[in-house]
Amino acid sequence: MVVLAALFACNNDDNSFKSVSYPDMAEASDPKIINDINGVKVYNGGYGSSLVQDPQDKSVFYMLTDRGPNIDGPVKDSKVFSNPDFTPQIGKFQLKDGKLVQIGTILLKNAAGKNLTGLPNPIGSGGTGEIAYDTKGNVLSNDIDGLDSEGLAIAPDGTFWVSDEYGPHIIHFDKNGNTIEKINPFNTSRKIPKVFAKRRPNRGMEGLCITPDGKTLVGIMQFPLYNPSSTDMKGSLIIRIITFDIASGKTQQFVYLMENKDLQAVSEIAAIDNNSFLVLERDGEYATSANRASVFKKVYKIELDGATDVSDPNNGENGKLYNGKPLEQLINLSGLQQNNIVPVKKTLVLDLMTDLNTIYPHDKAEGIFVIDNNTIAISNDDDFGVTGNGKYEQKVLPSSNTIDRNTIYFIKLKKPLK
């Protein structure tokens, strides 16, 4: 096992230091069972949609769940929730003896202090028409505060910013999980551009980070917007990045080109410095020794400097138009070049299929964090240990025939990030 070492100040009152050793990988130990659906165990679990490191204790990581355990439902754009009252949450984990031990839980709440749910928003408030069912086939009510949390950033003051796949919403939470501010394209005091409401269902603002100076949020959509519709942008590789100045609320937008149209696309963005970031791009396949060469899970370094700001000064519903067409209809690099648009510079940093000594077995590599100039951490979404289409099944990794578990991989890069 390759062991990496990091040094950090234990506190701000003295010059004492503590050494932290990072194993090649660390699995979350003993997740609690929160339901049993005809013998299929639902675990809590579910952490890994995003992760950040505690700035004061480098052995501690905060890991985010999404909206809760669910599977595809009986009709199009429907989901079956095993635990409809599940509260999206941030788990606090510490590395101990090579394992991730949960030492705390932060339940996410609205401004009134009520626990959030992961149920879909109503149309006009972030919903896209998804229908939620319970396991008995009852239709569940929409929730205006419902959150499908995906991206997580920790501010210098220890508060959290979370992005989601509904609105998309960006929500500022205090250290105890209470909402400080909510930002979206439609019904909040401060807003992001209207065009982001065109996001594809279940493909919203998948990634979020904060620049090291603590001044700017940087979010990335998982997939090209359905702009103006799913048919009109078919085959588009154009994904939007948004920057949000925390003090002023000013936004900018840039283009990230995904590698091919058949990917599940972008899972996360993480800051290297105030201009450079890592982006995790992937498919939805499990890797085994037999198919490893065809599975796609890669990390790219991007730079915003030199990229074209594609913001719409008029804040139209379709964003800025180019010869009458929305950005997504430009489709690819050729379309961008014809309109003098420069996407972010993109350089391959890591291929999870070829650069690890072992098989990366998870389908959903979703969280990424920069440990230092040579080391990154990647977490997976284990889907609470369940999967299925209309019927709950245990989520089992084909490479090991074991139930998927939240795991952080600590990866030493071949080249420094800067």
Tab-separated table of C-alpha atoms in Angstrom:
chain	number	residue	atom	x	y	z
A	1	MET	CA	0.000	0.000	0.000
A	2	VAL	CA	1.282	3.454	-0.918
A	3	VAL	CA	0.978	5.805	2.036
A	4	LEU	CA	0.941	9.564	1.593
A	5	ALA	CA	1.742	11.963	4.402
A	6	ALA	CA	0.473	15.468	5.086
A	7	LEU	CA	1.398	17.968	7.796
A	8	PHE	CA	-0.941	20.559	9.184
A	9	ALA	CA	-1.295	22.889	12.131
A	10	CYS	CA	-3.412	21.344	14.884
A	11	ASN	CA	-4.718	24.726	15.941
A	12	ASN	CA	-4.050	28.400	15.473
A	13	ASP	CA	-2.769	28.940	19.003
A	14	ASP	CA	0.523	27.076	18.742
A	15	ASN	CA	2.944	25.689	16.218
A	16	SER	CA	2.251	22.033	16.924
A	17	PHE	CA	1.844	19.728	13.942
A	18	LYS	CA	0.208	16.392	13.405
A	19	SER	CA	0.943	13.871	10.681
A	20	VAL	CA	-1.880	12.291	8.675
A	21	SER	CA	-1.320	9.195	6.552
A	22	TYR	CA	-3.657	8.637	3.625
A	23	PRO	CA	-4.201	5.025	2.576
A	24	ASP	CA	-4.788	4.156	-1.074
A	25	MET	CA	-8.481	3.862	-0.225
A	26	ALA	CA	-10.736	4.031	2.817
A	27	GLU	CA	-14.245	2.589	3.053
A	28	ALA	CA	-17.016	3.915	5.281
A	29	SER	CA	-17.449	1.392	8.061
A	30	ASP	CA	-20.733	-0.183	9.177
A	31	PRO	CA	-23.430	1.996	7.566
A	32	LYS	CA	-26.755	1.829	9.392
A	33	ILE	CA	-29.692	-0.005	7.784
A	34	ILE	CA	-32.605	2.445	7.401
A	35	ASN	CA	-35.104	0.213	5.589
A	36	ASP	CA	-35.695	-3.292	4.300
A	37	ILE	CA	-37.688	-3.640	1.071
A	38	ASN	CA	-38.625	-7.312	0.678
A	39	GLY	CA	-35.208	-8.384	1.898
A	40	VAL	CA	-33.287	-5.636	0.095
A	41	LYS	CA	-31.443	-3.600	2.706
A	42	VAL	CA	-31.292	0.182	2.350
A	43	TYR	CA	-28.217	1.705	3.966
A	44	ASN	CA	-27.347	5.180	5.198
A	45	GLY	CA	-24.876	5.083	3.162
A	46	GLY	CA	-25.531	7.465	0.427
A	47	TYR	CA	-22.594	9.757	1.217
A	48	GLY	CA	-20.108	10.573	-1.511
A	49	SER	CA	-22.031	12.740	-3.985
A	50	SER	CA	-19.462	15.345	-2.995
A	51	LEU	CA	-16.693	15.683	-0.440
A	52	VAL	CA	-14.557	18.393	1.133
A	53	GLN	CA	-11.733	18.244	3.630
A	54	ASP	CA	-11.956	19.922	7.023
A	55	PRO	CA	-9.557	22.898	6.824
A	56	GLN	CA	-8.621	22.478	10.500
A	57	ASP	CA	-8.204	18.698	10.628
A	58	LYS	CA	-6.837	17.002	7.530
A	59	SER	CA	-7.994	13.578	8.722
A	60	VAL	CA	-11.639	14.696	8.578
A	61	PHE	CA	-13.867	14.822	5.498
A	62	TYR	CA	-17.417	16.080	5.028
A	63	MET	CA	-19.394	13.937	2.576
A	64	LEU	CA	-22.773	14.812	1.068
A	65	THR	CA	-25.796	12.635	0.346
A	66	ASP	CA	-28.208	13.291	-2.480
A	67	ARG	CA	-32.007	13.359	-2.086
A	68	GLY	CA	-32.247	9.913	-0.520
A	69	PRO	CA	-32.706	6.273	-1.539
A	70	ASN	CA	-34.785	5.926	-4.693
A	71	ILE	CA	-35.054	3.884	-7.876
A	72	ASP	CA	-36.638	4.469	-11.271
A	73	GLY	CA	-40.423	4.304	-11.109
A	74	PRO	CA	-43.189	2.698	-13.164
A	75	VAL	CA	-43.681	5.605	-15.589
A	76	LYS	CA	-41.374	8.039	-17.351
A	77	ASP	CA	-39.710	10.619	-15.091
A	78	SER	CA	-40.870	8.897	-11.921
A	79	LYS	CA	-38.985	7.741	-8.835
A	80	VAL	CA	-39.853	5.355	-6.009
A	81	PHE	CA	-38.585	6.618	-2.638
A	82	SER	CA	-38.022	3.989	0.045
A	83	ASN	CA	-37.744	6.636	2.782
A	84	PRO	CA	-39.759	9.707	1.698
A	85	ASP	CA	-38.931	11.549	4.918
A	86	PHE	CA	-35.176	11.151	4.407
A	87	THR	CA	-33.286	14.371	5.138
A	88	PRO	CA	-30.382	15.257	2.809
A	89	GLN	CA	-27.332	15.495	5.023
A	90	ILE	CA	-23.620	16.002	5.400
A	91	GLY	CA	-21.716	13.198	7.089
A	92	LYS	CA	-18.564	14.001	9.033
A	93	PHE	CA	-16.006	11.214	8.640
A	94	GLN	CA	-12.560	10.709	10.103
A	95	LEU	CA	-9.755	8.489	8.883
A	96	LYS	CA	-9.022	5.950	11.601
A	97	ASP	CA	-6.867	2.869	11.043
A	98	GLY	CA	-7.426	3.035	7.299
A	99	LYS	CA	-11.222	3.291	7.511
A	100	LEU	CA	-13.748	6.114	7.322
A	101	VAL	CA	-15.498	6.372	10.675
A	102	GLN	CA	-18.578	8.579	10.864
A	103	ILE	CA	-18.199	10.967	13.789
A	104	GLY	CA	-21.066	13.351	13.061
A	105	THR	CA	-24.116	14.146	10.935
A	106	ILE	CA	-25.409	17.545	9.835
A	107	LEU	CA	-29.068	17.401	8.784
A	108	LEU	CA	-29.961	20.084	6.235
A	109	LYS	CA	-32.851	22.373	7.199
A	110	ASN	CA	-34.839	25.257	5.752
A	111	ALA	CA	-34.708	28.818	7.081
A	112	ALA	CA	-37.318	27.959	9.737
A	113	GLY	CA	-35.207	25.079	11.046
A	114	LYS	CA	-37.392	22.312	9.578
A	115	ASN	CA	-35.606	19.267	8.182
A	116	LEU	CA	-35.530	19.216	4.386
A	117	THR	CA	-36.710	16.292	2.285
A	118	GLY	CA	-35.428	15.122	-1.073
A	119	LEU	CA	-38.854	15.160	-2.726
A	120	PRO	CA	-39.273	16.987	-6.058
A	121	ASN	CA	-40.134	20.679	-6.196
A	122	PRO	CA	-43.393	21.924	-7.736
A	123	ILE	CA	-43.325	23.190	-11.315
A	124	GLY	CA	-42.230	26.827	-11.289
A	125	SER	CA	-40.167	26.395	-8.135
A	126	GLY	CA	-37.534	24.002	-9.437
A	127	GLY	CA	-39.573	20.982	-10.499
A	128	THR	CA	-39.384	19.347	-13.918
A	129	GLY	CA	-42.454	17.154	-13.634
A	130	GLU	CA	-40.847	14.207	-11.837
A	131	ILE	CA	-43.432	12.061	-10.045
A	132	ALA	CA	-42.486	10.647	-6.650
A	133	TYR	CA	-43.993	7.408	-5.320
A	134	ASP	CA	-43.583	5.519	-2.075
A	135	THR	CA	-42.997	1.760	-2.112
A	136	LYS	CA	-46.757	1.101	-1.847
A	137	GLY	CA	-47.477	2.988	-5.069
A	138	ASN	CA	-48.850	6.144	-3.471
A	139	VAL	CA	-48.001	9.434	-5.181
A	140	LEU	CA	-46.046	11.694	-2.839
A	141	SER	CA	-46.629	15.428	-2.590
A	142	ASN	CA	-44.095	17.847	-4.014
A	143	ASP	CA	-41.984	19.850	-1.579
A	144	ILE	CA	-41.081	23.456	-2.367
A	145	ASP	CA	-38.017	23.063	-0.124
A	146	GLY	CA	-37.081	19.646	-1.539
A	147	LEU	CA	-33.375	19.297	-2.279
A	148	ASP	CA	-31.500	16.888	-4.537
A	149	SER	CA	-28.102	17.828	-3.140
A	150	GLU	CA	-25.048	17.090	-5.297
A	151	GLY	CA	-22.271	19.687	-4.888
A	152	LEU	CA	-20.611	20.734	-1.616
A	153	ALA	CA	-18.212	23.548	-0.740
A	154	ILE	CA	-16.917	24.646	2.646
A	155	ALA	CA	-16.334	28.367	3.209
A	156	PRO	CA	-13.436	29.813	5.236
A	157	ASP	CA	-15.836	30.438	8.145
A	158	GLY	CA	-16.853	26.759	8.247
A	159	THR	CA	-20.300	27.236	6.694
A	160	PHE	CA	-21.387	25.154	3.709
A	161	TRP	CA	-22.646	25.844	0.196
A	162	VAL	CA	-24.657	23.105	-1.556
A	163	SER	CA	-25.857	22.871	-5.169
A	164	ASP	CA	-28.635	20.597	-6.362
A	165	GLU	CA	-30.304	18.950	-9.349
A	166	TYR	CA	-33.791	20.386	-8.963
A	167	GLY	CA	-33.839	24.193	-9.377
A	168	PRO	CA	-30.940	24.205	-9.710
A	169	HIS	CA	-30.649	25.695	-6.242
A	170	ILE	CA	-27.510	26.926	-4.508
A	171	ILE	CA	-28.041	27.037	-0.747
A	172	HIS	CA	-25.852	28.480	1.986
A	173	PHE	CA	-26.062	26.519	5.256
A	174	ASP	CA	-24.591	27.370	8.630
A	175	LYS	CA	-22.413	24.893	10.532
A	176	ASN	CA	-25.525	23.241	11.986
A	177	GLY	CA	-27.262	22.800	8.627
A	178	ASN	CA	-29.713	25.722	8.859
A	179	THR	CA	-30.417	27.621	5.632
A	180	ILE	CA	-28.827	31.069	5.529
A	181	GLU	CA	-29.641	31.889	1.900
A	182	LYS	CA	-31.182	30.161	-1.105
A	183	ILE	CA	-30.329	31.148	-4.680
A	184	ASN	CA	-32.019	29.894	-7.860
A	185	PRO	CA	-33.221	31.204	-11.250
A	186	PHE	CA	-36.774	32.147	-10.235
A	187	ASN	CA	-38.058	32.891	-6.720
A	188	THR	CA	-35.171	34.044	-4.516
A	189	SER	CA	-33.783	37.487	-3.663
A	190	ARG	CA	-30.469	36.829	-5.380
A	191	LYS	CA	-30.659	34.740	-8.518
A	192	ILE	CA	-28.609	32.830	-11.043
A	193	PRO	CA	-29.482	33.353	-14.745
A	194	LYS	CA	-32.870	32.119	-15.957
A	195	VAL	CA	-31.347	29.800	-18.557
A	196	PHE	CA	-30.222	27.359	-15.837
A	197	ALA	CA	-33.860	26.412	-15.274
A	198	LYS	CA	-33.552	24.587	-18.630
A	199	ARG	CA	-31.507	21.830	-16.997
A	200	ARG	CA	-32.296	18.258	-17.933
A	201	PRO	CA	-34.241	16.350	-15.241
A	202	ASN	CA	-31.842	14.631	-12.829
A	203	ARG	CA	-28.887	16.377	-14.519
A	204	GLY	CA	-28.671	19.661	-12.642
A	205	MET	CA	-25.822	21.513	-10.936
A	206	GLU	CA	-23.832	18.413	-10.129
A	207	GLY	CA	-20.634	20.140	-9.054
A	208	LEU	CA	-19.815	23.095	-6.817
A	209	CYS	CA	-16.670	24.475	-5.221
A	210	ILE	CA	-15.374	27.692	-3.706
A	211	THR	CA	-12.180	29.430	-4.766
A	212	PRO	CA	-9.328	29.327	-2.222
A	213	ASP	CA	-9.721	33.061	-1.548
A	214	GLY	CA	-13.284	32.330	-0.373
A	215	LYS	CA	-14.810	34.915	-2.715
A	216	THR	CA	-16.350	32.954	-5.593
A	217	LEU	CA	-18.550	29.902	-6.005
A	218	VAL	CA	-17.947	27.864	-9.151
A	219	GLY	CA	-20.687	25.487	-10.264
A	220	ILE	CA	-20.887	23.119	-13.201
A	221	MET	CA	-23.908	21.469	-14.789
A	222	GLN	CA	-23.853	17.711	-15.227
A	223	PHE	CA	-25.152	17.724	-18.780
A	224	PRO	CA	-25.976	20.194	-21.569
A	225	LEU	CA	-29.146	22.156	-20.848
A	226	TYR	CA	-32.330	21.183	-22.670
A	227	ASN	CA	-32.154	24.495	-24.478
A	228	PRO	CA	-34.442	25.276	-26.141
A	229	SER	CA	-35.627	21.642	-25.856
A	230	SER	CA	-34.253	18.110	-25.589
A	231	THR	CA	-34.785	17.576	-29.321
A	232	ASP	CA	-33.201	20.822	-30.493
A	233	MET	CA	-29.912	20.309	-28.603
A	234	LYS	CA	-29.527	16.601	-29.345
A	235	GLY	CA	-25.863	15.588	-29.529
A	236	SER	CA	-24.638	18.760	-27.836
A	237	LEU	CA	-21.350	18.577	-25.928
A	238	ILE	CA	-21.712	22.047	-24.410
A	239	ILE	CA	-21.877	22.178	-20.611
A	240	ARG	CA	-22.152	25.443	-18.697
A	241	ILE	CA	-19.899	26.546	-15.859
A	242	ILE	CA	-21.163	29.394	-13.681
A	243	THR	CA	-19.176	31.607	-11.328
A	244	PHE	CA	-21.006	33.486	-8.570
A	245	ASP	CA	-19.326	36.341	-6.722
A	246	ILE	CA	-20.495	35.805	-3.149
A	247	ALA	CA	-20.321	39.469	-2.141
A	248	SER	CA	-21.987	41.055	-5.178
A	249	GLY	CA	-24.012	38.205	-6.691
A	250	LYS	CA	-22.450	38.872	-10.103
A	251	THR	CA	-22.239	35.811	-12.346
A	252	GLN	CA	-20.219	34.713	-15.347
A	253	GLN	CA	-20.666	31.688	-17.604
A	254	PHE	CA	-18.147	29.591	-19.504
A	255	VAL	CA	-18.261	26.542	-21.772
A	256	TYR	CA	-16.895	23.127	-20.842
A	257	LEU	CA	-16.891	20.600	-23.699
A	258	MET	CA	-17.559	17.030	-22.603
A	259	GLU	CA	-15.783	14.224	-24.424
A	260	ASN	CA	-18.769	12.506	-26.023
A	261	LYS	CA	-22.553	12.761	-26.027
A	262	ASP	CA	-23.175	9.323	-24.503
A	263	LEU	CA	-21.537	10.002	-21.137
A	264	GLN	CA	-23.450	10.714	-17.948
A	265	ALA	CA	-21.055	13.660	-18.152
A	266	VAL	CA	-19.720	15.809	-15.312
A	267	SER	CA	-19.836	14.721	-11.675
A	268	GLU	CA	-17.819	17.359	-9.823
A	269	ILE	CA	-15.569	20.404	-9.898
A	270	ALA	CA	-12.802	21.169	-7.370
A	271	ALA	CA	-10.592	24.232	-7.017
A	272	ILE	CA	-6.829	24.113	-7.479
A	273	ASP	CA	-6.466	27.903	-7.262
A	274	ASN	CA	-8.683	30.884	-8.106
A	275	ASN	CA	-8.454	30.189	-11.851
A	276	SER	CA	-7.701	26.465	-12.214
A	277	PHE	CA	-10.016	23.580	-11.362
A	278	LEU	CA	-10.380	19.827	-11.653
A	279	VAL	CA	-13.443	18.367	-13.379
A	280	LEU	CA	-14.530	14.739	-12.995
A	281	GLU	CA	-16.178	13.353	-16.136
A	282	ARG	CA	-17.593	9.845	-16.390
A	283	ASP	CA	-19.932	7.255	-17.815
A	284	GLY	CA	-22.287	5.133	-15.689
A	285	GLU	CA	-20.557	1.772	-16.104
A	286	TYR	CA	-18.990	-0.566	-13.553
A	287	ALA	CA	-15.431	-1.606	-14.369
A	288	THR	CA	-14.245	-5.211	-14.287
A	289	SER	CA	-11.081	-6.842	-15.574
A	290	ALA	CA	-12.999	-7.728	-18.746
A	291	ASN	CA	-14.368	-4.286	-19.684
A	292	ARG	CA	-11.908	-1.934	-17.983
A	293	ALA	CA	-10.551	-0.583	-21.271
A	294	SER	CA	-13.967	0.656	-22.416
A	295	VAL	CA	-15.094	2.346	-19.172
A	296	PHE	CA	-14.740	6.142	-19.004
A	297	LYS	CA	-13.913	7.932	-15.740
A	298	LYS	CA	-11.406	10.751	-16.122
A	299	VAL	CA	-10.247	13.899	-14.342
A	300	TYR	CA	-9.352	17.023	-16.306
A	301	LYS	CA	-7.647	20.235	-15.276
A	302	ILE	CA	-9.374	23.331	-16.638
A	303	GLU	CA	-8.488	27.022	-16.665
A	304	LEU	CA	-11.006	29.859	-16.872
A	305	ASP	CA	-8.490	32.471	-18.041
A	306	GLY	CA	-8.824	32.960	-21.780
A	307	ALA	CA	-12.291	31.396	-22.005
A	308	THR	CA	-15.208	33.412	-23.387
A	309	ASP	CA	-17.866	34.668	-20.983
A	310	VAL	CA	-21.137	33.528	-22.601
A	311	SER	CA	-23.427	35.354	-20.168
A	312	ASP	CA	-26.582	36.954	-21.530
A	313	PRO	CA	-26.810	40.635	-20.482
A	314	ASN	CA	-30.584	40.468	-21.062
A	315	ASN	CA	-30.988	37.344	-18.887
A	316	GLY	CA	-33.338	35.684	-21.361
A	317	GLU	CA	-34.880	32.273	-20.713
A	318	ASN	CA	-32.672	30.727	-23.415
A	319	GLY	CA	-29.561	32.712	-22.552
A	320	LYS	CA	-27.461	34.559	-25.098
A	321	LEU	CA	-28.348	33.720	-28.706
A	322	TYR	CA	-25.922	33.179	-31.566
A	323	ASN	CA	-27.505	33.797	-34.967
A	324	GLY	CA	-30.817	33.115	-33.281
A	325	LYS	CA	-29.687	29.874	-31.618
A	326	PRO	CA	-29.073	29.155	-27.920
A	327	LEU	CA	-25.560	28.150	-26.903
A	328	GLU	CA	-26.395	24.438	-26.635
A	329	GLN	CA	-27.453	24.323	-30.298
A	330	LEU	CA	-23.910	25.167	-31.363
A	331	ILE	CA	-23.301	21.495	-30.443
A	332	ASN	CA	-19.495	21.190	-30.480
A	333	LEU	CA	-16.111	22.903	-30.876
A	334	SER	CA	-16.727	23.690	-34.531
A	335	GLY	CA	-19.975	25.469	-33.678
A	336	LEU	CA	-18.244	27.420	-30.937
A	337	GLN	CA	-15.390	28.463	-33.224
A	338	GLN	CA	-17.828	29.694	-35.864
A	339	ASN	CA	-19.181	32.067	-33.222
A	340	ASN	CA	-15.798	33.096	-31.770
A	341	ILE	CA	-16.406	31.302	-28.471
A	342	VAL	CA	-13.392	29.868	-26.653
A	343	PRO	CA	-14.213	27.057	-24.181
A	344	VAL	CA	-12.191	26.501	-21.022
A	345	LYS	CA	-8.780	24.955	-21.600
A	346	LYS	CA	-8.912	21.266	-20.701
A	347	THR	CA	-6.006	18.888	-19.928
A	348	LEU	CA	-6.184	15.235	-18.849
A	349	VAL	CA	-4.825	14.701	-15.326
A	350	LEU	CA	-6.046	11.223	-14.353
A	351	ASP	CA	-7.678	8.184	-15.934
A	352	LEU	CA	-9.214	6.032	-13.203
A	353	MET	CA	-9.181	3.031	-15.524
A	354	THR	CA	-5.465	3.082	-16.317
A	355	ASP	CA	-3.707	5.076	-13.603
A	356	LEU	CA	-4.684	3.020	-10.539
A	357	ASN	CA	-2.944	-0.167	-9.489
A	358	THR	CA	-6.316	-1.762	-8.849
A	359	ILE	CA	-9.663	-1.745	-10.648
A	360	TYR	CA	-11.872	1.218	-9.798
A	361	PRO	CA	-15.110	-0.784	-9.386
A	362	HIS	CA	-17.772	1.888	-8.760
A	363	ASP	CA	-20.178	3.179	-11.395
A	364	LYS	CA	-20.563	6.635	-9.857
A	365	ALA	CA	-17.306	8.452	-9.160
A	366	GLU	CA	-18.883	11.686	-7.941
A	367	GLY	CA	-16.782	13.640	-5.441
A	368	ILE	CA	-13.323	15.119	-5.897
A	369	PHE	CA	-11.125	17.244	-3.652
A	370	VAL	CA	-7.575	18.554	-3.989
A	371	ILE	CA	-5.515	17.393	-0.993
A	372	ASP	CA	-2.288	19.017	-2.167
A	373	ASN	CA	-0.361	19.710	-5.356
A	374	ASN	CA	0.291	16.002	-5.895
A	375	THR	CA	-2.683	14.268	-4.294
A	376	ILE	CA	-6.440	14.205	-4.857
A	377	ALA	CA	-9.327	12.397	-3.168
A	378	ILE	CA	-12.227	10.829	-5.093
A	379	SER	CA	-15.451	9.531	-3.532
A	380	ASN	CA	-18.302	7.466	-4.961
A	381	ASP	CA	-22.063	7.626	-4.612
A	382	ASP	CA	-23.138	4.163	-3.440
A	383	ASP	CA	-26.874	4.916	-3.933
A	384	PHE	CA	-27.579	3.759	-0.361
A	385	GLY	CA	-26.716	0.226	-1.487
A	386	VAL	CA	-29.769	-0.102	-3.749
A	387	THR	CA	-30.681	0.055	-7.423
A	388	GLY	CA	-33.554	-1.065	-9.623
A	389	ASN	CA	-36.187	-0.180	-12.180
A	390	GLY	CA	-39.631	-0.470	-10.618
A	391	LYS	CA	-38.324	-3.007	-8.091
A	392	TYR	CA	-35.721	-2.535	-5.377
A	393	GLU	CA	-32.540	-4.588	-5.782
A	394	GLN	CA	-29.262	-4.659	-3.899
A	395	LYS	CA	-26.539	-2.617	-5.599
A	396	VAL	CA	-23.682	-5.077	-6.075
A	397	LEU	CA	-20.268	-4.376	-7.601
A	398	PRO	CA	-19.667	-6.876	-10.449
A	399	SER	CA	-15.899	-6.958	-9.889
A	400	SER	CA	-16.178	-8.220	-6.293
A	401	ASN	CA	-19.815	-9.341	-5.921
A	402	THR	CA	-20.097	-7.131	-2.829
A	403	ILE	CA	-22.564	-4.372	-1.950
A	404	ASP	CA	-21.387	-0.930	-3.036
A	405	ARG	CA	-20.026	1.167	-0.162
A	406	ASN	CA	-18.907	4.783	0.148
A	407	THR	CA	-15.163	4.838	-0.404
A	408	ILE	CA	-12.564	7.573	-0.725
A	409	TYR	CA	-9.596	6.867	-2.994
A	410	PHE	CA	-6.454	8.869	-2.234
A	411	ILE	CA	-4.535	9.162	-5.479
A	412	LYS	CA	-0.993	10.391	-5.990
A	413	LEU	CA	-0.819	12.069	-9.397
A	414	LYS	CA	1.885	11.409	-11.962
A	415	LYS	CA	2.528	15.139	-12.322
A	416	PRO	CA	1.979	18.057	-9.921
A	417	LEU	CA	-1.168	20.100	-10.544
A	418	LYS	CA	0.837	23.315	-10.812
